[in-house]
Amino acid sequence: MITRIDSNARMSEAVIHGDTVYLAGQVGEPGDDITAQTRTTLAEIEALLVKAGTDKSKILSATIWLADIADFEAMNAVWDAWVDKDNPPARATSEARLASPDYLVEIIVVAAR
């Protein structure tokens, strides 16, 4: 069975298949700095995980895209305060041009339920 959360004609914010939850890329508020955008992005992820019946302790993997890799340390400061230290996921971080130049970070996660 497949369950879709917060869907529109283009995409779903989350898709559940079996006991695996796939989140679409989440972004912060355009115009905010990297710290604020990372906080907002992680709050969105946490809210979607709750809707899917899981939480951040069950994140299996995270892919983080930064518009500027120079923001790596600032993003990591927020991530490190947020991530479940007893259950850290596999993670990759890379620099990429995001959908809008106003976005500084986008995070995609896969989690277990």
mmCIF file of N, CA and C in Angstrom:
data_model
loop_
_atom_site.group_PDB
_atom_site.id
_atom_site.type_symbol
_atom_site.label_atom_id
_atom_site.label_comp_id
_atom_site.label_asym_id
_atom_site.label_seq_id
_atom_site.Cartn_x
_atom_site.Cartn_y
_atom_site.Cartn_z
ATOM 1 N N MET A 1 0.834 -1.175 0.000
ATOM 2 C CA MET A 1 0.000 0.000 0.000
ATOM 3 C C MET A 1 0.889 1.252 0.000
ATOM 4 N N ILE A 2 0.448 2.263 -0.717
ATOM 5 C CA ILE A 2 1.152 3.534 -0.787
ATOM 6 C C ILE A 2 0.229 4.627 -0.264
ATOM 7 N N THR A 3 0.743 5.439 0.658
ATOM 8 C CA THR A 3 -0.007 6.576 1.195
ATOM 9 C C THR A 3 0.759 7.842 0.834
ATOM 10 N N ARG A 4 0.024 8.840 0.352
ATOM 11 C CA ARG A 4 0.635 10.115 -0.028
ATOM 12 C C ARG A 4 0.127 11.212 0.906
ATOM 13 N N ILE A 5 1.024 12.064 1.352
ATOM 14 C CA ILE A 5 0.696 13.132 2.300
ATOM 15 C C ILE A 5 0.933 14.479 1.632
ATOM 16 N N ASP A 6 -0.039 15.383 1.793
ATOM 17 C CA ASP A 6 0.067 16.751 1.259
ATOM 18 C C ASP A 6 0.426 16.741 -0.226
ATOM 19 N N SER A 7 -0.438 16.106 -1.007
ATOM 20 C CA SER A 7 -0.207 15.963 -2.438
ATOM 21 C C SER A 7 -0.866 17.075 -3.232
ATOM 22 N N ASN A 8 -0.298 17.355 -4.398
ATOM 23 C CA ASN A 8 -0.930 18.210 -5.390
ATOM 24 C C ASN A 8 -0.680 17.563 -6.746
ATOM 25 N N ALA A 9 -0.996 18.242 -7.811
ATOM 26 C CA ALA A 9 -0.851 17.654 -9.145
ATOM 27 C C ALA A 9 0.595 17.324 -9.493
ATOM 28 N N ARG A 10 1.546 18.020 -8.886
ATOM 29 C CA ARG A 10 2.949 17.828 -9.224
ATOM 30 C C ARG A 10 3.656 16.811 -8.338
ATOM 31 N N MET A 11 3.327 16.813 -7.029
ATOM 32 C CA MET A 11 4.131 16.010 -6.101
ATOM 33 C C MET A 11 3.414 15.795 -4.779
ATOM 34 N N SER A 12 3.994 14.938 -3.972
ATOM 35 C CA SER A 12 3.564 14.721 -2.593
ATOM 36 C C SER A 12 4.700 15.167 -1.683
ATOM 37 N N GLU A 13 4.357 15.782 -0.560
ATOM 38 C CA GLU A 13 5.389 16.175 0.400
ATOM 39 C C GLU A 13 6.006 14.954 1.077
ATOM 40 N N ALA A 14 5.209 13.881 1.207
ATOM 41 C CA ALA A 14 5.710 12.631 1.776
ATOM 42 C C ALA A 14 4.951 11.476 1.137
ATOM 43 N N VAL A 15 5.662 10.360 0.971
ATOM 44 C CA VAL A 15 5.063 9.135 0.458
ATOM 45 C C VAL A 15 5.483 8.009 1.392
ATOM 46 N N ILE A 16 4.491 7.219 1.816
ATOM 47 C CA ILE A 16 4.764 6.078 2.688
ATOM 48 C C ILE A 16 4.528 4.814 1.876
ATOM 49 N N HIS A 17 5.520 3.942 1.875
ATOM 50 C CA HIS A 17 5.391 2.633 1.236
ATOM 51 C C HIS A 17 5.878 1.608 2.243
ATOM 52 N N GLY A 18 4.974 0.764 2.685
ATOM 53 C CA GLY A 18 5.329 -0.176 3.744
ATOM 54 C C GLY A 18 5.701 0.590 4.993
ATOM 55 N N ASP A 19 6.869 0.329 5.500
ATOM 56 C CA ASP A 19 7.350 1.024 6.696
ATOM 57 C C ASP A 19 8.434 2.052 6.380
ATOM 58 N N THR A 20 8.459 2.522 5.132
ATOM 59 C CA THR A 20 9.443 3.516 4.736
ATOM 60 C C THR A 20 8.738 4.806 4.334
ATOM 61 N N VAL A 21 9.260 5.923 4.807
ATOM 62 C CA VAL A 21 8.696 7.248 4.529
ATOM 63 C C VAL A 21 9.718 8.030 3.707
ATOM 64 N N TYR A 22 9.273 8.523 2.571
ATOM 65 C CA TYR A 22 10.122 9.318 1.670
ATOM 66 C C TYR A 22 9.604 10.748 1.686
ATOM 67 N N LEU A 23 10.438 11.689 2.040
ATOM 68 C CA LEU A 23 10.039 13.100 2.035
ATOM 69 C C LEU A 23 10.583 13.800 0.803
ATOM 70 N N ALA A 24 9.775 14.706 0.267
ATOM 71 C CA ALA A 24 10.245 15.590 -0.789
ATOM 72 C C ALA A 24 11.258 16.548 -0.182
ATOM 73 N N GLY A 25 12.026 17.193 -1.014
ATOM 74 C CA GLY A 25 12.972 18.180 -0.529
ATOM 75 C C GLY A 25 12.253 19.310 0.182
ATOM 76 N N GLN A 26 12.740 19.664 1.359
ATOM 77 C CA GLN A 26 12.150 20.729 2.159
ATOM 78 C C GLN A 26 13.103 21.916 2.173
ATOM 79 N N VAL A 27 12.529 23.120 2.128
ATOM 80 C CA VAL A 27 13.318 24.345 2.092
ATOM 81 C C VAL A 27 12.806 25.316 3.144
ATOM 82 N N GLY A 28 13.610 26.325 3.427
ATOM 83 C CA GLY A 28 13.239 27.362 4.387
ATOM 84 C C GLY A 28 12.551 28.536 3.713
ATOM 85 N N GLU A 29 12.465 29.632 4.448
ATOM 86 C CA GLU A 29 11.822 30.849 3.946
ATOM 87 C C GLU A 29 12.796 31.660 3.104
ATOM 88 N N PRO A 30 12.418 31.980 1.859
ATOM 89 C CA PRO A 30 13.289 32.818 1.025
ATOM 90 C C PRO A 30 13.601 34.138 1.738
ATOM 91 N N GLY A 31 14.833 34.556 1.638
ATOM 92 C CA GLY A 31 15.251 35.808 2.266
ATOM 93 C C GLY A 31 15.889 35.620 3.628
ATOM 94 N N ASP A 32 15.584 34.495 4.304
ATOM 95 C CA ASP A 32 16.229 34.222 5.593
ATOM 96 C C ASP A 32 17.679 33.807 5.363
ATOM 97 N N ASP A 33 18.494 33.908 6.407
ATOM 98 C CA ASP A 33 19.877 33.457 6.295
ATOM 99 C C ASP A 33 19.931 31.934 6.424
ATOM 100 N N ILE A 34 21.114 31.365 6.241
ATOM 101 C CA ILE A 34 21.267 29.912 6.240
ATOM 102 C C ILE A 34 20.836 29.290 7.563
ATOM 103 N N THR A 35 21.109 29.945 8.672
ATOM 104 C CA THR A 35 20.723 29.402 9.976
ATOM 105 C C THR A 35 19.211 29.320 10.094
ATOM 106 N N ALA A 36 18.519 30.388 9.772
ATOM 107 C CA ALA A 36 17.048 30.399 9.855
ATOM 108 C C ALA A 36 16.439 29.432 8.852
ATOM 109 N N GLN A 37 16.976 29.396 7.630
ATOM 110 C CA GLN A 37 16.419 28.471 6.634
ATOM 111 C C GLN A 37 16.616 27.023 7.060
ATOM 112 N N THR A 38 17.752 26.702 7.640
ATOM 113 C CA THR A 38 17.983 25.333 8.103
ATOM 114 C C THR A 38 17.022 24.989 9.233
ATOM 115 N N ARG A 39 16.820 25.892 10.172
ATOM 116 C CA ARG A 39 15.866 25.642 11.268
ATOM 117 C C ARG A 39 14.461 25.400 10.727
ATOM 118 N N THR A 40 14.019 26.240 9.807
ATOM 119 C CA THR A 40 12.684 26.095 9.218
ATOM 120 C C THR A 40 12.560 24.773 8.466
ATOM 121 N N THR A 41 13.582 24.451 7.702
ATOM 122 C CA THR A 41 13.580 23.208 6.932
ATOM 123 C C THR A 41 13.467 22.002 7.858
ATOM 124 N N LEU A 42 14.233 21.989 8.925
ATOM 125 C CA LEU A 42 14.187 20.864 9.861
ATOM 126 C C LEU A 42 12.857 20.798 10.597
ATOM 127 N N ALA A 43 12.253 21.931 10.891
ATOM 128 C CA ALA A 43 10.927 21.941 11.519
ATOM 129 C C ALA A 43 9.888 21.359 10.561
ATOM 130 N N GLU A 44 9.988 21.688 9.277
ATOM 131 C CA GLU A 44 9.080 21.128 8.274
ATOM 132 C C GLU A 44 9.256 19.618 8.178
ATOM 133 N N ILE A 45 10.491 19.168 8.189
ATOM 134 C CA ILE A 45 10.772 17.733 8.147
ATOM 135 C C ILE A 45 10.160 17.042 9.356
ATOM 136 N N GLU A 46 10.366 17.619 10.513
ATOM 137 C CA GLU A 46 9.834 17.022 11.742
ATOM 138 C C GLU A 46 8.308 16.931 11.686
ATOM 139 N N ALA A 47 7.645 17.977 11.206
ATOM 140 C CA ALA A 47 6.181 17.982 11.107
ATOM 141 C C ALA A 47 5.692 16.921 10.122
ATOM 142 N N LEU A 48 6.359 16.779 8.992
ATOM 143 C CA LEU A 48 5.958 15.748 8.022
ATOM 144 C C LEU A 48 6.186 14.352 8.578
ATOM 145 N N LEU A 49 7.270 14.150 9.298
ATOM 146 C CA LEU A 49 7.516 12.842 9.903
ATOM 147 C C LEU A 49 6.406 12.487 10.888
ATOM 148 N N VAL A 50 5.971 13.459 11.670
ATOM 149 C CA VAL A 50 4.867 13.215 12.613
ATOM 150 C C VAL A 50 3.594 12.835 11.844
ATOM 151 N N LYS A 51 3.291 13.565 10.777
ATOM 152 C CA LYS A 51 2.112 13.232 9.954
ATOM 153 C C LYS A 51 2.194 11.812 9.409
ATOM 154 N N ALA A 52 3.425 11.355 9.146
ATOM 155 C CA ALA A 52 3.633 10.018 8.600
ATOM 156 C C ALA A 52 3.714 8.944 9.682
ATOM 157 N N GLY A 53 3.625 9.350 10.946
ATOM 158 C CA GLY A 53 3.638 8.391 12.035
ATOM 159 C C GLY A 53 5.033 7.970 12.472
ATOM 160 N N THR A 54 5.989 8.861 12.337
ATOM 161 C CA THR A 54 7.351 8.542 12.739
ATOM 162 C C THR A 54 8.013 9.784 13.339
ATOM 163 N N ASP A 55 9.312 9.747 13.551
ATOM 164 C CA ASP A 55 10.013 10.900 14.117
ATOM 165 C C ASP A 55 11.469 10.902 13.658
ATOM 166 N N LYS A 56 12.188 11.937 14.038
ATOM 167 C CA LYS A 56 13.562 12.112 13.547
ATOM 168 C C LYS A 56 14.518 11.025 14.026
ATOM 169 N N SER A 57 14.180 10.301 15.074
ATOM 170 C CA SER A 57 15.052 9.219 15.531
ATOM 171 C C SER A 57 15.064 8.052 14.546
ATOM 172 N N LYS A 58 14.124 8.052 13.612
ATOM 173 C CA LYS A 58 14.014 6.955 12.649
ATOM 174 C C LYS A 58 14.446 7.370 11.240
ATOM 175 N N ILE A 59 15.103 8.527 11.128
ATOM 176 C CA ILE A 59 15.613 8.931 9.815
ATOM 177 C C ILE A 59 16.739 7.985 9.417
ATOM 178 N N LEU A 60 16.615 7.423 8.229
ATOM 179 C CA LEU A 60 17.613 6.491 7.708
ATOM 180 C C LEU A 60 18.711 7.214 6.945
ATOM 181 N N SER A 61 18.300 8.184 6.121
ATOM 182 C CA SER A 61 19.281 8.927 5.336
ATOM 183 C C SER A 61 18.801 10.350 5.111
ATOM 184 N N ALA A 62 19.761 11.230 4.920
ATOM 185 C CA ALA A 62 19.477 12.634 4.623
ATOM 186 C C ALA A 62 20.414 13.084 3.513
ATOM 187 N N THR A 63 19.847 13.800 2.554
ATOM 188 C CA THR A 63 20.626 14.421 1.493
ATOM 189 C C THR A 63 20.430 15.920 1.631
ATOM 190 N N ILE A 64 21.517 16.634 1.786
ATOM 191 C CA ILE A 64 21.456 18.080 2.010
ATOM 192 C C ILE A 64 22.116 18.784 0.835
ATOM 193 N N TRP A 65 21.378 19.718 0.259
ATOM 194 C CA TRP A 65 21.883 20.533 -0.844
ATOM 195 C C TRP A 65 22.050 21.957 -0.340
ATOM 196 N N LEU A 66 23.223 22.506 -0.530
ATOM 197 C CA LEU A 66 23.506 23.891 -0.158
ATOM 198 C C LEU A 66 23.749 24.708 -1.425
ATOM 199 N N ALA A 67 23.171 25.893 -1.485
ATOM 200 C CA ALA A 67 23.430 26.775 -2.618
ATOM 201 C C ALA A 67 24.888 27.211 -2.636
ATOM 202 N N ASP A 68 25.491 27.294 -1.454
ATOM 203 C CA ASP A 68 26.897 27.694 -1.327
ATOM 204 C C ASP A 68 27.540 26.828 -0.253
ATOM 205 N N ILE A 69 28.494 26.002 -0.641
ATOM 206 C CA ILE A 69 29.140 25.093 0.310
ATOM 207 C C ILE A 69 29.837 25.848 1.435
ATOM 208 N N ALA A 70 30.062 27.141 1.265
ATOM 209 C CA ALA A 70 30.635 27.958 2.341
ATOM 210 C C ALA A 70 29.704 28.018 3.551
ATOM 211 N N ASP A 71 28.417 27.679 3.354
ATOM 212 C CA ASP A 71 27.443 27.653 4.457
ATOM 213 C C ASP A 71 27.450 26.335 5.223
ATOM 214 N N PHE A 72 28.361 25.432 4.883
ATOM 215 C CA PHE A 72 28.403 24.102 5.482
ATOM 216 C C PHE A 72 28.476 24.149 7.008
ATOM 217 N N GLU A 73 29.370 24.941 7.552
ATOM 218 C CA GLU A 73 29.523 24.998 9.012
ATOM 219 C C GLU A 73 28.298 25.575 9.701
ATOM 220 N N ALA A 74 27.708 26.624 9.139
ATOM 221 C CA ALA A 74 26.519 27.233 9.743
ATOM 222 C C ALA A 74 25.338 26.273 9.692
ATOM 223 N N MET A 75 25.169 25.570 8.578
ATOM 224 C CA MET A 75 24.097 24.573 8.479
ATOM 225 C C MET A 75 24.339 23.455 9.479
ATOM 226 N N ASN A 76 25.588 22.987 9.566
ATOM 227 C CA ASN A 76 25.912 21.898 10.493
ATOM 228 C C ASN A 76 25.654 22.278 11.944
ATOM 229 N N ALA A 77 25.850 23.524 12.306
ATOM 230 C CA ALA A 77 25.592 23.945 13.686
ATOM 231 C C ALA A 77 24.122 23.726 14.041
ATOM 232 N N VAL A 78 23.229 24.037 13.107
ATOM 233 C CA VAL A 78 21.793 23.826 13.335
ATOM 234 C C VAL A 78 21.479 22.337 13.290
ATOM 235 N N TRP A 79 22.003 21.640 12.297
ATOM 236 C CA TRP A 79 21.774 20.200 12.159
ATOM 237 C C TRP A 79 22.225 19.461 13.415
ATOM 238 N N ASP A 80 23.430 19.762 13.884
ATOM 239 C CA ASP A 80 23.982 19.054 15.045
ATOM 240 C C ASP A 80 23.137 19.243 16.299
ATOM 241 N N ALA A 81 22.525 20.406 16.454
ATOM 242 C CA ALA A 81 21.653 20.653 17.609
ATOM 243 C C ALA A 81 20.316 19.931 17.459
ATOM 244 N N TRP A 82 19.921 19.619 16.229
ATOM 245 C CA TRP A 82 18.601 19.030 15.949
ATOM 246 C C TRP A 82 18.620 17.510 15.845
ATOM 247 N N VAL A 83 19.633 16.958 15.215
ATOM 248 C CA VAL A 83 19.647 15.526 14.902
ATOM 249 C C VAL A 83 19.650 14.687 16.188
ATOM 250 N N ASP A 84 19.006 13.517 16.135
ATOM 251 C CA ASP A 84 19.006 12.586 17.261
ATOM 252 C C ASP A 84 20.408 11.987 17.372
ATOM 253 N N LYS A 85 21.135 12.386 18.394
ATOM 254 C CA LYS A 85 22.532 11.979 18.529
ATOM 255 C C LYS A 85 22.709 10.478 18.755
ATOM 256 N N ASP A 86 21.676 9.817 19.273
ATOM 257 C CA ASP A 86 21.738 8.373 19.473
ATOM 258 C C ASP A 86 21.415 7.597 18.207
ATOM 259 N N ASN A 87 20.820 8.271 17.216
ATOM 260 C CA ASN A 87 20.389 7.609 15.988
ATOM 261 C C ASN A 87 20.702 8.469 14.764
ATOM 262 N N PRO A 88 21.957 8.838 14.543
ATOM 263 C CA PRO A 88 22.261 9.693 13.396
ATOM 264 C C PRO A 88 22.082 8.922 12.086
ATOM 265 N N PRO A 89 21.503 9.588 11.084
ATOM 266 C CA PRO A 89 21.300 8.917 9.799
ATOM 267 C C PRO A 89 22.567 8.930 8.946
ATOM 268 N N ALA A 90 22.539 8.127 7.893
ATOM 269 C CA ALA A 90 23.534 8.291 6.839
ATOM 270 C C ALA A 90 23.249 9.654 6.215
ATOM 271 N N ARG A 91 24.294 10.363 5.774
ATOM 272 C CA ARG A 91 24.066 11.719 5.277
ATOM 273 C C ARG A 91 25.071 12.080 4.207
ATOM 274 N N ALA A 92 24.598 12.851 3.239
ATOM 275 C CA ALA A 92 25.471 13.426 2.216
ATOM 276 C C ALA A 92 25.118 14.895 2.083
ATOM 277 N N THR A 93 26.125 15.724 1.843
ATOM 278 C CA THR A 93 25.919 17.159 1.646
ATOM 279 C C THR A 93 26.694 17.577 0.413
ATOM 280 N N SER A 94 26.040 18.391 -0.414
ATOM 281 C CA SER A 94 26.676 18.846 -1.641
ATOM 282 C C SER A 94 26.211 20.249 -1.978
ATOM 283 N N GLU A 95 26.945 20.899 -2.837
ATOM 284 C CA GLU A 95 26.549 22.213 -3.334
ATOM 285 C C GLU A 95 25.775 22.019 -4.635
ATOM 286 N N ALA A 96 24.685 22.777 -4.779
ATOM 287 C CA ALA A 96 23.871 22.688 -5.993
ATOM 288 C C ALA A 96 23.110 23.990 -6.199
ATOM 289 N N ARG A 97 22.771 24.262 -7.434
ATOM 290 C CA ARG A 97 21.888 25.390 -7.715
ATOM 291 C C ARG A 97 20.475 24.911 -7.392
ATOM 292 N N LEU A 98 19.802 25.588 -6.466
ATOM 293 C CA LEU A 98 18.471 25.182 -6.026
ATOM 294 C C LEU A 98 17.401 25.825 -6.893
ATOM 295 N N ALA A 99 16.143 25.471 -6.680
ATOM 296 C CA ALA A 99 15.039 25.905 -7.538
ATOM 297 C C ALA A 99 14.900 27.421 -7.620
ATOM 298 N N SER A 100 15.285 28.113 -6.572
ATOM 299 C CA SER A 100 15.244 29.572 -6.553
ATOM 300 C C SER A 100 16.542 30.072 -5.923
ATOM 301 N N PRO A 101 17.077 31.177 -6.399
ATOM 302 C CA PRO A 101 18.294 31.702 -5.772
ATOM 303 C C PRO A 101 18.071 32.169 -4.330
ATOM 304 N N ASP A 102 16.803 32.284 -3.921
ATOM 305 C CA ASP A 102 16.484 32.676 -2.552
ATOM 306 C C ASP A 102 16.590 31.513 -1.569
ATOM 307 N N TYR A 103 16.634 30.285 -2.091
ATOM 308 C CA TYR A 103 16.793 29.117 -1.227
ATOM 309 C C TYR A 103 18.272 28.851 -1.015
ATOM 310 N N LEU A 104 18.661 28.669 0.236
ATOM 311 C CA LEU A 104 20.056 28.419 0.578
ATOM 312 C C LEU A 104 20.319 26.964 0.930
ATOM 313 N N VAL A 105 19.253 26.239 1.321
ATOM 314 C CA VAL A 105 19.401 24.841 1.728
ATOM 315 C C VAL A 105 18.134 24.077 1.365
ATOM 316 N N GLU A 106 18.311 22.835 0.957
ATOM 317 C CA GLU A 106 17.201 21.910 0.728
ATOM 318 C C GLU A 106 17.621 20.576 1.313
ATOM 319 N N ILE A 107 16.695 19.949 2.053
ATOM 320 C CA ILE A 107 17.028 18.674 2.709
ATOM 321 C C ILE A 107 15.961 17.649 2.348
ATOM 322 N N ILE A 108 16.438 16.469 1.965
ATOM 323 C CA ILE A 108 15.582 15.337 1.616
ATOM 324 C C ILE A 108 15.893 14.226 2.614
ATOM 325 N N VAL A 109 14.863 13.619 3.204
ATOM 326 C CA VAL A 109 15.109 12.506 4.113
ATOM 327 C C VAL A 109 14.252 11.299 3.757
ATOM 328 N N VAL A 110 14.770 10.137 4.141
ATOM 329 C CA VAL A 110 14.050 8.873 4.093
ATOM 330 C C VAL A 110 14.068 8.353 5.520
ATOM 331 N N ALA A 111 12.912 7.892 5.998
ATOM 332 C CA ALA A 111 12.811 7.421 7.385
ATOM 333 C C ALA A 111 12.024 6.125 7.465
ATOM 334 N N ALA A 112 12.232 5.396 8.539
ATOM 335 C CA ALA A 112 11.430 4.221 8.851
ATOM 336 C C ALA A 112 10.250 4.663 9.708
ATOM 337 N N ARG A 113 9.190 3.856 9.700
ATOM 338 C CA ARG A 113 8.059 4.170 10.589
ATOM 339 C C ARG A 113 8.166 3.367 11.841
#
